[in-house]
PDB file of C-alpha atoms in Angstrom:
ATOM      1  CA  UNK A   1    -119.289 -58.388 -35.621  1.00  0.00           C
ATOM      2  CA  UNK A   2    -115.621 -57.797 -35.436  1.00  0.00           C
ATOM      3  CA  UNK A   3    -113.845 -57.565 -38.690  1.00  0.00           C
ATOM      4  CA  UNK A   4    -110.675 -59.599 -39.303  1.00  0.00           C
ATOM      5  CA  UNK A   5    -108.527 -56.562 -39.964  1.00  0.00           C
ATOM      6  CA  UNK A   6    -109.617 -55.039 -36.733  1.00  0.00           C
ATOM      7  CA  UNK A   7    -108.403 -58.104 -34.807  1.00  0.00           C
ATOM      8  CA  UNK A   8    -105.143 -57.991 -36.588  1.00  0.00           C
ATOM      9  CA  UNK A   9    -104.665 -54.336 -35.665  1.00  0.00           C
ATOM     10  CA  UNK A  10    -105.464 -55.082 -32.062  1.00  0.00           C
ATOM     11  CA  UNK A  11    -102.940 -57.877 -31.970  1.00  0.00           C
ATOM     12  CA  UNK A  12    -100.444 -55.613 -33.642  1.00  0.00           C
ATOM     13  CA  UNK A  13    -101.015 -52.909 -31.035  1.00  0.00           C
ATOM     14  CA  UNK A  14    -100.743 -55.491 -28.293  1.00  0.00           C
ATOM     15  CA  UNK A  15     -97.506 -56.778 -29.722  1.00  0.00           C
ATOM     16  CA  UNK A  16     -96.255 -53.278 -30.109  1.00  0.00           C
ATOM     17  CA  UNK A  17     -96.975 -52.556 -26.461  1.00  0.00           C
ATOM     18  CA  UNK A  18     -95.312 -55.771 -25.443  1.00  0.00           C
ATOM     19  CA  UNK A  19     -92.296 -54.867 -27.654  1.00  0.00           C
ATOM     20  CA  UNK A  20     -92.038 -51.462 -26.051  1.00  0.00           C
ATOM     21  CA  UNK A  21     -92.113 -52.998 -22.596  1.00  0.00           C
ATOM     22  CA  UNK A  22     -89.552 -55.587 -23.583  1.00  0.00           C
ATOM     23  CA  UNK A  23     -87.336 -52.864 -25.034  1.00  0.00           C
ATOM     24  CA  UNK A  24     -87.655 -50.865 -21.844  1.00  0.00           C
ATOM     25  CA  UNK A  25     -86.765 -53.902 -19.764  1.00  0.00           C
ATOM     26  CA  UNK A  26     -83.799 -54.664 -22.016  1.00  0.00           C
ATOM     27  CA  UNK A  27     -82.596 -51.064 -21.799  1.00  0.00           C
ATOM     28  CA  UNK A  28     -82.748 -51.152 -18.003  1.00  0.00           C
ATOM     29  CA  UNK A  29     -80.933 -54.493 -17.979  1.00  0.00           C
ATOM     30  CA  UNK A  30     -78.349 -53.132 -20.355  1.00  0.00           C
ATOM     31  CA  UNK A  31     -77.790 -50.070 -18.194  1.00  0.00           C
ATOM     32  CA  UNK A  32     -77.421 -52.184 -15.066  1.00  0.00           C
ATOM     33  CA  UNK A  33     -75.009 -54.498 -16.876  1.00  0.00           C
ATOM     34  CA  UNK A  34     -72.907 -51.597 -18.053  1.00  0.00           C
ATOM     35  CA  UNK A  35     -72.772 -50.176 -14.544  1.00  0.00           C
ATOM     36  CA  UNK A  36     -71.764 -53.550 -13.175  1.00  0.00           C
ATOM     37  CA  UNK A  37     -69.110 -53.939 -15.805  1.00  0.00           C
ATOM     38  CA  UNK A  38     -67.853 -50.461 -15.100  1.00  0.00           C
ATOM     39  CA  UNK A  39     -67.677 -51.116 -11.379  1.00  0.00           C
ATOM     40  CA  UNK A  40     -65.800 -54.353 -11.961  1.00  0.00           C
ATOM     41  CA  UNK A  41     -63.473 -52.623 -14.410  1.00  0.00           C
ATOM     42  CA  UNK A  42     -62.832 -49.860 -11.904  1.00  0.00           C
ATOM     43  CA  UNK A  43     -62.073 -52.424  -9.219  1.00  0.00           C
ATOM     44  CA  UNK A  44     -59.767 -54.262 -11.564  1.00  0.00           C
ATOM     45  CA  UNK A  45     -58.095 -50.960 -12.640  1.00  0.00           C
ATOM     46  CA  UNK A  46     -57.539 -49.757  -9.078  1.00  0.00           C
ATOM     47  CA  UNK A  47     -54.689 -52.219  -8.297  1.00  0.00           C
ATOM     48  CA  UNK A  48     -53.110 -51.348 -11.594  1.00  0.00           C
ATOM     49  CA  UNK A  49     -53.357 -47.644 -10.740  1.00  0.00           C
ATOM     50  CA  UNK A  50     -51.891 -48.280  -7.305  1.00  0.00           C
ATOM     51  CA  UNK A  51     -49.034 -50.257  -8.868  1.00  0.00           C
ATOM     52  CA  UNK A  52     -48.481 -47.488 -11.347  1.00  0.00           C
ATOM     53  CA  UNK A  53     -48.436 -44.899  -8.528  1.00  0.00           C
ATOM     54  CA  UNK A  54     -46.095 -47.109  -6.539  1.00  0.00           C
ATOM     55  CA  UNK A  55     -43.849 -47.447  -9.543  1.00  0.00           C
ATOM     56  CA  UNK A  56     -43.960 -43.710 -10.045  1.00  0.00           C
ATOM     57  CA  UNK A  57     -43.226 -43.154  -6.376  1.00  0.00           C
ATOM     58  CA  UNK A  58     -40.353 -45.647  -6.344  1.00  0.00           C
ATOM     59  CA  UNK A  59     -38.348 -43.706  -8.923  1.00  0.00           C
ATOM     60  CA  UNK A  60     -38.941 -40.659  -6.741  1.00  0.00           C
ATOM     61  CA  UNK A  61     -37.276 -42.385  -3.794  1.00  0.00           C
ATOM     62  CA  UNK A  62     -34.387 -43.413  -5.947  1.00  0.00           C
ATOM     63  CA  UNK A  63     -34.134 -39.828  -7.152  1.00  0.00           C
ATOM     64  CA  UNK A  64     -33.850 -38.614  -3.561  1.00  0.00           C
ATOM     65  CA  UNK A  65     -31.026 -41.082  -2.972  1.00  0.00           C
ATOM     66  CA  UNK A  66     -29.370 -39.955  -6.162  1.00  0.00           C
ATOM     67  CA  UNK A  67     -29.896 -36.357  -5.054  1.00  0.00           C
ATOM     68  CA  UNK A  68     -28.236 -37.216  -1.742  1.00  0.00           C
ATOM     69  CA  UNK A  69     -25.269 -38.644  -3.603  1.00  0.00           C
ATOM     70  CA  UNK A  70     -25.240 -35.583  -5.819  1.00  0.00           C
ATOM     71  CA  UNK A  71     -25.330 -33.390  -2.732  1.00  0.00           C
ATOM     72  CA  UNK A  72     -22.265 -35.193  -1.399  1.00  0.00           C
ATOM     73  CA  UNK A  73     -20.410 -34.576  -4.632  1.00  0.00           C
ATOM     74  CA  UNK A  74     -20.940 -30.769  -4.565  1.00  0.00           C
ATOM     75  CA  UNK A  75     -19.756 -30.785  -0.941  1.00  0.00           C
ATOM     76  CA  UNK A  76     -16.446 -32.334  -1.976  1.00  0.00           C
ATOM     77  CA  UNK A  77     -16.229 -29.859  -4.843  1.00  0.00           C
ATOM     78  CA  UNK A  78     -16.973 -26.987  -2.517  1.00  0.00           C
ATOM     79  CA  UNK A  79     -14.253 -28.209  -0.166  1.00  0.00           C
ATOM     80  CA  UNK A  80     -11.779 -28.315  -3.036  1.00  0.00           C
ATOM     81  CA  UNK A  81     -12.810 -24.833  -4.142  1.00  0.00           C
ATOM     82  CA  UNK A  82     -12.518 -23.573  -0.572  1.00  0.00           C
ATOM     83  CA  UNK A  83      -8.996 -24.996  -0.299  1.00  0.00           C
ATOM     84  CA  UNK A  84      -8.038 -23.405  -3.592  1.00  0.00           C
ATOM     85  CA  UNK A  85      -9.550 -20.099  -2.447  1.00  0.00           C
ATOM     86  CA  UNK A  86      -7.537 -20.246   0.786  1.00  0.00           C
ATOM     87  CA  UNK A  87      -4.347 -20.977  -1.132  1.00  0.00           C
ATOM     88  CA  UNK A  88      -5.030 -18.132  -3.548  1.00  0.00           C
ATOM     89  CA  UNK A  89      -5.770 -15.742  -0.687  1.00  0.00           C
ATOM     90  CA  UNK A  90      -2.472 -16.706   0.964  1.00  0.00           C
ATOM     91  CA  UNK A  91      -0.653 -16.184  -2.318  1.00  0.00           C
ATOM     92  CA  UNK A  92      -2.322 -12.805  -2.781  1.00  0.00           C
ATOM     93  CA  UNK A  93      -1.408 -11.839   0.771  1.00  0.00           C
ATOM     94  CA  UNK A  94       2.198 -12.926   0.250  1.00  0.00           C
ATOM     95  CA  UNK A  95       2.469 -11.122  -3.081  1.00  0.00           C
ATOM     96  CA  UNK A  96       0.869  -8.009  -1.597  1.00  0.00           C
ATOM     97  CA  UNK A  97       3.399  -8.056   1.249  1.00  0.00           C
ATOM     98  CA  UNK A  98       6.270  -8.455  -1.215  1.00  0.00           C
ATOM     99  CA  UNK A  99       4.841  -5.663  -3.336  1.00  0.00           C
ATOM    100  CA  UNK A 100       4.616  -3.323  -0.340  1.00  0.00           C
ATOM    101  CA  UNK A 101       8.154  -4.213   0.718  1.00  0.00           C
ATOM    102  CA  UNK A 102       9.396  -3.578  -2.814  1.00  0.00           C
ATOM    103  CA  UNK A 103       7.633  -0.218  -2.845  1.00  0.00           C
ATOM    104  CA  UNK A 104       9.156   0.672   0.535  1.00  0.00           C
ATOM    105  CA  UNK A 105      12.638  -0.358  -0.640  1.00  0.00           C
ATOM    106  CA  UNK A 106      12.192   1.616  -3.839  1.00  0.00           C
ATOM    107  CA  UNK A 107      11.069   4.668  -1.889  1.00  0.00           C
ATOM    108  CA  UNK A 108      14.043   4.349   0.473  1.00  0.00           C
ATOM    109  CA  UNK A 109      16.420   4.040  -2.469  1.00  0.00           C
ATOM    110  CA  UNK A 110      14.793   7.054  -4.110  1.00  0.00           C
ATOM    111  CA  UNK A 111      15.120   9.114  -0.934  1.00  0.00           C
ATOM    112  CA  UNK A 112      18.740   8.077  -0.424  1.00  0.00           C
ATOM    113  CA  UNK A 113      19.527   8.834  -4.059  1.00  0.00           C
ATOM    114  CA  UNK A 114      17.838  12.215  -3.779  1.00  0.00           C
ATOM    115  CA  UNK A 115      19.790  12.962  -0.606  1.00  0.00           C
ATOM    116  CA  UNK A 116      23.023  11.958  -2.319  1.00  0.00           C
ATOM    117  CA  UNK A 117      22.171  14.252  -5.219  1.00  0.00           C
ATOM    118  CA  UNK A 118      21.376  17.128  -2.862  1.00  0.00           C
ATOM    119  CA  UNK A 119      24.561  16.495  -0.883  1.00  0.00           C
ATOM    120  CA  UNK A 120      26.541  16.395  -4.105  1.00  0.00           C
ATOM    121  CA  UNK A 121      25.095  19.761  -5.066  1.00  0.00           C
ATOM    122  CA  UNK A 122      25.848  21.238  -1.652  1.00  0.00           C
ATOM    123  CA  UNK A 123      29.170  19.620  -0.861  1.00  0.00           C
ATOM    124  CA  UNK A 124      30.521  19.048  -4.347  1.00  0.00           C
ATOM    125  CA  UNK A 125      32.735  22.103  -3.882  1.00  0.00           C
ATOM    126  CA  UNK A 126      34.080  20.810  -0.569  1.00  0.00           C
ATOM    127  CA  UNK A 127      37.523  19.982  -1.956  1.00  0.00           C
ATOM    128  CA  UNK A 128      37.737  23.312  -3.745  1.00  0.00           C
ATOM    129  CA  UNK A 129      36.729  25.148  -0.574  1.00  0.00           C
ATOM    130  CA  UNK A 130      39.410  23.388   1.459  1.00  0.00           C
ATOM    131  CA  UNK A 131      42.023  24.571  -1.032  1.00  0.00           C
ATOM    132  CA  UNK A 132      40.706  28.126  -0.844  1.00  0.00           C
ATOM    133  CA  UNK A 133      40.842  28.037   2.950  1.00  0.00           C
ATOM    134  CA  UNK A 134      44.601  27.852   2.750  1.00  0.00           C
ATOM    135  CA  UNK A 135      44.598  31.005   0.639  1.00  0.00           C
ATOM    136  CA  UNK A 136      42.301  32.723   3.163  1.00  0.00           C
ATOM    137  CA  UNK A 137      44.619  31.659   6.005  1.00  0.00           C
ATOM    138  CA  UNK A 138      47.668  33.121   4.257  1.00  0.00           C
ATOM    139  CA  UNK A 139      45.756  36.339   3.575  1.00  0.00           C
ATOM    140  CA  UNK A 140      44.706  36.592   7.220  1.00  0.00           C
ATOM    141  CA  UNK A 141      48.291  36.047   8.411  1.00  0.00           C
ATOM    142  CA  UNK A 142      49.501  38.721   5.991  1.00  0.00           C
ATOM    143  CA  UNK A 143      47.013  41.172   7.494  1.00  0.00           C
ATOM    144  CA  UNK A 144      48.016  40.251  11.035  1.00  0.00           C
ATOM    145  CA  UNK A 145      51.706  40.701  10.214  1.00  0.00           C
ATOM    146  CA  UNK A 146      51.268  44.383   9.362  1.00  0.00           C
ATOM    147  CA  UNK A 147      51.781  46.619  12.410  1.00  0.00           C
ATOM    148  CA  UNK A 148      48.631  48.648  12.953  1.00  0.00           C
ATOM    149  CA  UNK A 149      50.522  51.679  14.241  1.00  0.00           C
ATOM    150  CA  UNK A 150      52.423  51.964  10.969  1.00  0.00           C
ATOM    151  CA  UNK A 151      49.324  51.936   8.815  1.00  0.00           C
ATOM    152  CA  UNK A 152      49.045  55.704   8.525  1.00  0.00           C
ATOM    153  CA  UNK A 153      48.932  58.332   5.867  1.00  0.00           C
ATOM    154  CA  UNK A 154      52.585  58.958   6.508  1.00  0.00           C
ATOM    155  CA  UNK A 155      53.309  55.539   5.045  1.00  0.00           C
ATOM    156  CA  UNK A 156      50.948  55.522   2.017  1.00  0.00           C
ATOM    157  CA  UNK A 157      52.443  52.479   0.319  1.00  0.00           C
ATOM    158  CA  UNK A 158      51.963  50.274   3.380  1.00  0.00           C
ATOM    159  CA  UNK A 159      48.539  51.735   3.990  1.00  0.00           C
ATOM    160  CA  UNK A 160      47.415  51.052   0.439  1.00  0.00           C
ATOM    161  CA  UNK A 161      48.782  47.511   0.652  1.00  0.00           C
ATOM    162  CA  UNK A 162      46.968  46.883   3.896  1.00  0.00           C
ATOM    163  CA  UNK A 163      43.731  48.342   2.587  1.00  0.00           C
ATOM    164  CA  UNK A 164      44.007  46.044  -0.420  1.00  0.00           C
ATOM    165  CA  UNK A 165      44.467  43.051   1.861  1.00  0.00           C
ATOM    166  CA  UNK A 166      41.444  44.066   3.903  1.00  0.00           C
ATOM    167  CA  UNK A 167      39.267  44.478   0.813  1.00  0.00           C
ATOM    168  CA  UNK A 168      40.435  41.118  -0.500  1.00  0.00           C
ATOM    169  CA  UNK A 169      39.591  39.491   2.824  1.00  0.00           C
ATOM    170  CA  UNK A 170      36.146  41.060   2.848  1.00  0.00           C
ATOM    171  CA  UNK A 171      35.483  39.986  -0.732  1.00  0.00           C
ATOM    172  CA  UNK A 172      36.651  36.426  -0.198  1.00  0.00           C
ATOM    173  CA  UNK A 173      34.412  36.100   2.874  1.00  0.00           C
ATOM    174  CA  UNK A 174      31.472  37.337   0.807  1.00  0.00           C
ATOM    175  CA  UNK A 175      32.187  34.669  -1.788  1.00  0.00           C
ATOM    176  CA  UNK A 176      32.445  32.048   0.953  1.00  0.00           C
ATOM    177  CA  UNK A 177      29.113  33.119   2.442  1.00  0.00           C
ATOM    178  CA  UNK A 178      27.485  33.050  -0.995  1.00  0.00           C
ATOM    179  CA  UNK A 179      28.386  29.381  -1.363  1.00  0.00           C
ATOM    180  CA  UNK A 180      27.474  28.415   2.218  1.00  0.00           C
ATOM    181  CA  UNK A 181      30.972  28.574   3.715  1.00  0.00           C
ATOM    182  CA  UNK A 182      30.864  30.197   7.152  1.00  0.00           C
ATOM    183  CA  UNK A 183      33.835  31.216   9.278  1.00  0.00           C
ATOM    184  CA  UNK A 184      34.145  29.877  12.856  1.00  0.00           C
ATOM    185  CA  UNK A 185      35.858  32.104  15.407  1.00  0.00           C
ATOM    186  CA  UNK A 186      34.674  30.669  18.771  1.00  0.00           C
ATOM    187  CA  UNK A 187      36.593  32.923  21.186  1.00  0.00           C
ATOM    188  CA  UNK A 188      34.806  32.928  24.551  1.00  0.00           C
ATOM    189  CA  UNK A 189      32.296  30.226  23.453  1.00  0.00           C
ATOM    190  CA  UNK A 190      31.728  26.850  25.040  1.00  0.00           C
ATOM    191  CA  UNK A 191      34.000  24.185  23.670  1.00  0.00           C
ATOM    192  CA  UNK A 192      32.228  22.022  21.084  1.00  0.00           C
ATOM    193  CA  UNK A 193      34.091  18.879  20.002  1.00  0.00           C
ATOM    194  CA  UNK A 194      32.108  18.815  16.742  1.00  0.00           C
ATOM    195  CA  UNK A 195      33.337  22.260  15.708  1.00  0.00           C
ATOM    196  CA  UNK A 196      36.529  22.781  17.716  1.00  0.00           C
ATOM    197  CA  UNK A 197      39.781  20.950  18.112  1.00  0.00           C
ATOM    198  CA  UNK A 198      41.596  21.537  21.409  1.00  0.00           C
ATOM    199  CA  UNK A 199      45.332  22.096  21.072  1.00  0.00           C
ATOM    200  CA  UNK A 200      45.936  22.643  24.787  1.00  0.00           C
ATOM    201  CA  UNK A 201      44.189  23.231  28.127  1.00  0.00           C
ATOM    202  CA  UNK A 202      45.334  26.023  30.418  1.00  0.00           C
ATOM    203  CA  UNK A 203      43.864  27.833  33.408  1.00  0.00           C
ATOM    204  CA  UNK A 204      42.801  31.407  32.844  1.00  0.00           C
ATOM    205  CA  UNK A 205      41.626  33.881  35.427  1.00  0.00           C
ATOM    206  CA  UNK A 206      38.201  35.386  34.935  1.00  0.00           C
ATOM    207  CA  UNK A 207      37.148  32.771  32.381  1.00  0.00           C
ATOM    208  CA  UNK A 208      34.855  29.838  32.860  1.00  0.00           C
ATOM    209  CA  UNK A 209      36.445  26.408  32.576  1.00  0.00           C
ATOM    210  CA  UNK A 210      35.522  24.609  29.378  1.00  0.00           C
ATOM    211  CA  UNK A 211      35.378  27.756  27.277  1.00  0.00           C
ATOM    212  CA  UNK A 212      37.644  28.712  24.380  1.00  0.00           C
ATOM    213  CA  UNK A 213      40.401  31.027  25.539  1.00  0.00           C
ATOM    214  CA  UNK A 214      42.441  31.288  22.349  1.00  0.00           C
ATOM    215  CA  UNK A 215      41.827  30.607  18.655  1.00  0.00           C
ATOM    216  CA  UNK A 216      44.996  29.541  16.937  1.00  0.00           C
ATOM    217  CA  UNK A 217      43.334  28.884  13.586  1.00  0.00           C
ATOM    218  CA  UNK A 218      39.771  29.702  12.599  1.00  0.00           C
ATOM    219  CA  UNK A 219      37.441  26.961  11.389  1.00  0.00           C
ATOM    220  CA  UNK A 220      34.849  26.801   8.649  1.00  0.00           C
ATOM    221  CA  UNK A 221      31.441  25.153   8.131  1.00  0.00           C
ATOM    222  CA  UNK A 222      29.964  24.316   4.733  1.00  0.00           C
ATOM    223  CA  UNK A 223      26.137  24.340   4.770  1.00  0.00           C
ATOM    224  CA  UNK A 224      26.097  23.471   8.462  1.00  0.00           C
ATOM    225  CA  UNK A 225      28.683  20.710   8.172  1.00  0.00           C
ATOM    226  CA  UNK A 226      32.060  21.265   9.770  1.00  0.00           C
ATOM    227  CA  UNK A 227      34.560  21.532   6.969  1.00  0.00           C
ATOM    228  CA  UNK A 228      37.503  22.346   9.177  1.00  0.00           C
ATOM    229  CA  UNK A 229      37.381  22.548  12.984  1.00  0.00           C
ATOM    230  CA  UNK A 230      38.804  25.602  14.686  1.00  0.00           C
ATOM    231  CA  UNK A 231      42.129  24.994  16.465  1.00  0.00           C
ATOM    232  CA  UNK A 232      41.659  26.392  19.945  1.00  0.00           C
ATOM    233  CA  UNK A 233      43.016  26.512  23.472  1.00  0.00           C
ATOM    234  CA  UNK A 234      40.518  25.577  26.199  1.00  0.00           C
ATOM    235  CA  UNK A 235      40.298  26.958  29.723  1.00  0.00           C
ATOM    236  CA  UNK A 236      40.622  24.384  32.460  1.00  0.00           C
ATOM    237  CA  UNK A 237      39.901  24.623  36.147  1.00  0.00           C
ATOM    238  CA  UNK A 238      42.858  25.781  38.266  1.00  0.00           C
TER     239      UNK A 238
END
């Protein structure tokens, strides 16, 4: 005979089994419902995501347009900078040319000034030399006026005077040479209009036409520059 508590336990076990099965069924239903809800949520979220992506992409397109406008602005700036660079290069070129010209002018002025200084050193005594030439001419004429045949030991006073004139002439020519003053005695040389001054032209036998036949007055050159031309007579063709 079955006891009452045993029947109750059996019913309890049966209910427990049924509860477990019901719980299992509910769990499966719950899982399926969650998956369905998730799928529906994903489908509903997809348009929103696409809209969001589209919205994100749209600002990107606008950014490209803005970038294009920004690219145009640097181009105008670059053009302005290029124009300014060209102007500055032209100014630099012009200033460089002026600077070179100024340097060349300064160098020319320096060279001319240096030449003037050198000429002043060389030819500063030109006036003094011209005055001394007159003294040398008088001395030479005094020597030429003494008859050579009378300059003997029998006439000691005249001989001593003549010897003194000769020594003075030699000494004065040494002083002239020391200071660059050279005597010109072009007898027999070709006539040079830069160094000689023709007083007359006359034919002369045995001499080539155009040569100096007679020196009336000697000339002088100071450091290669003619200080006084020699006064000469020139041979001409017969």
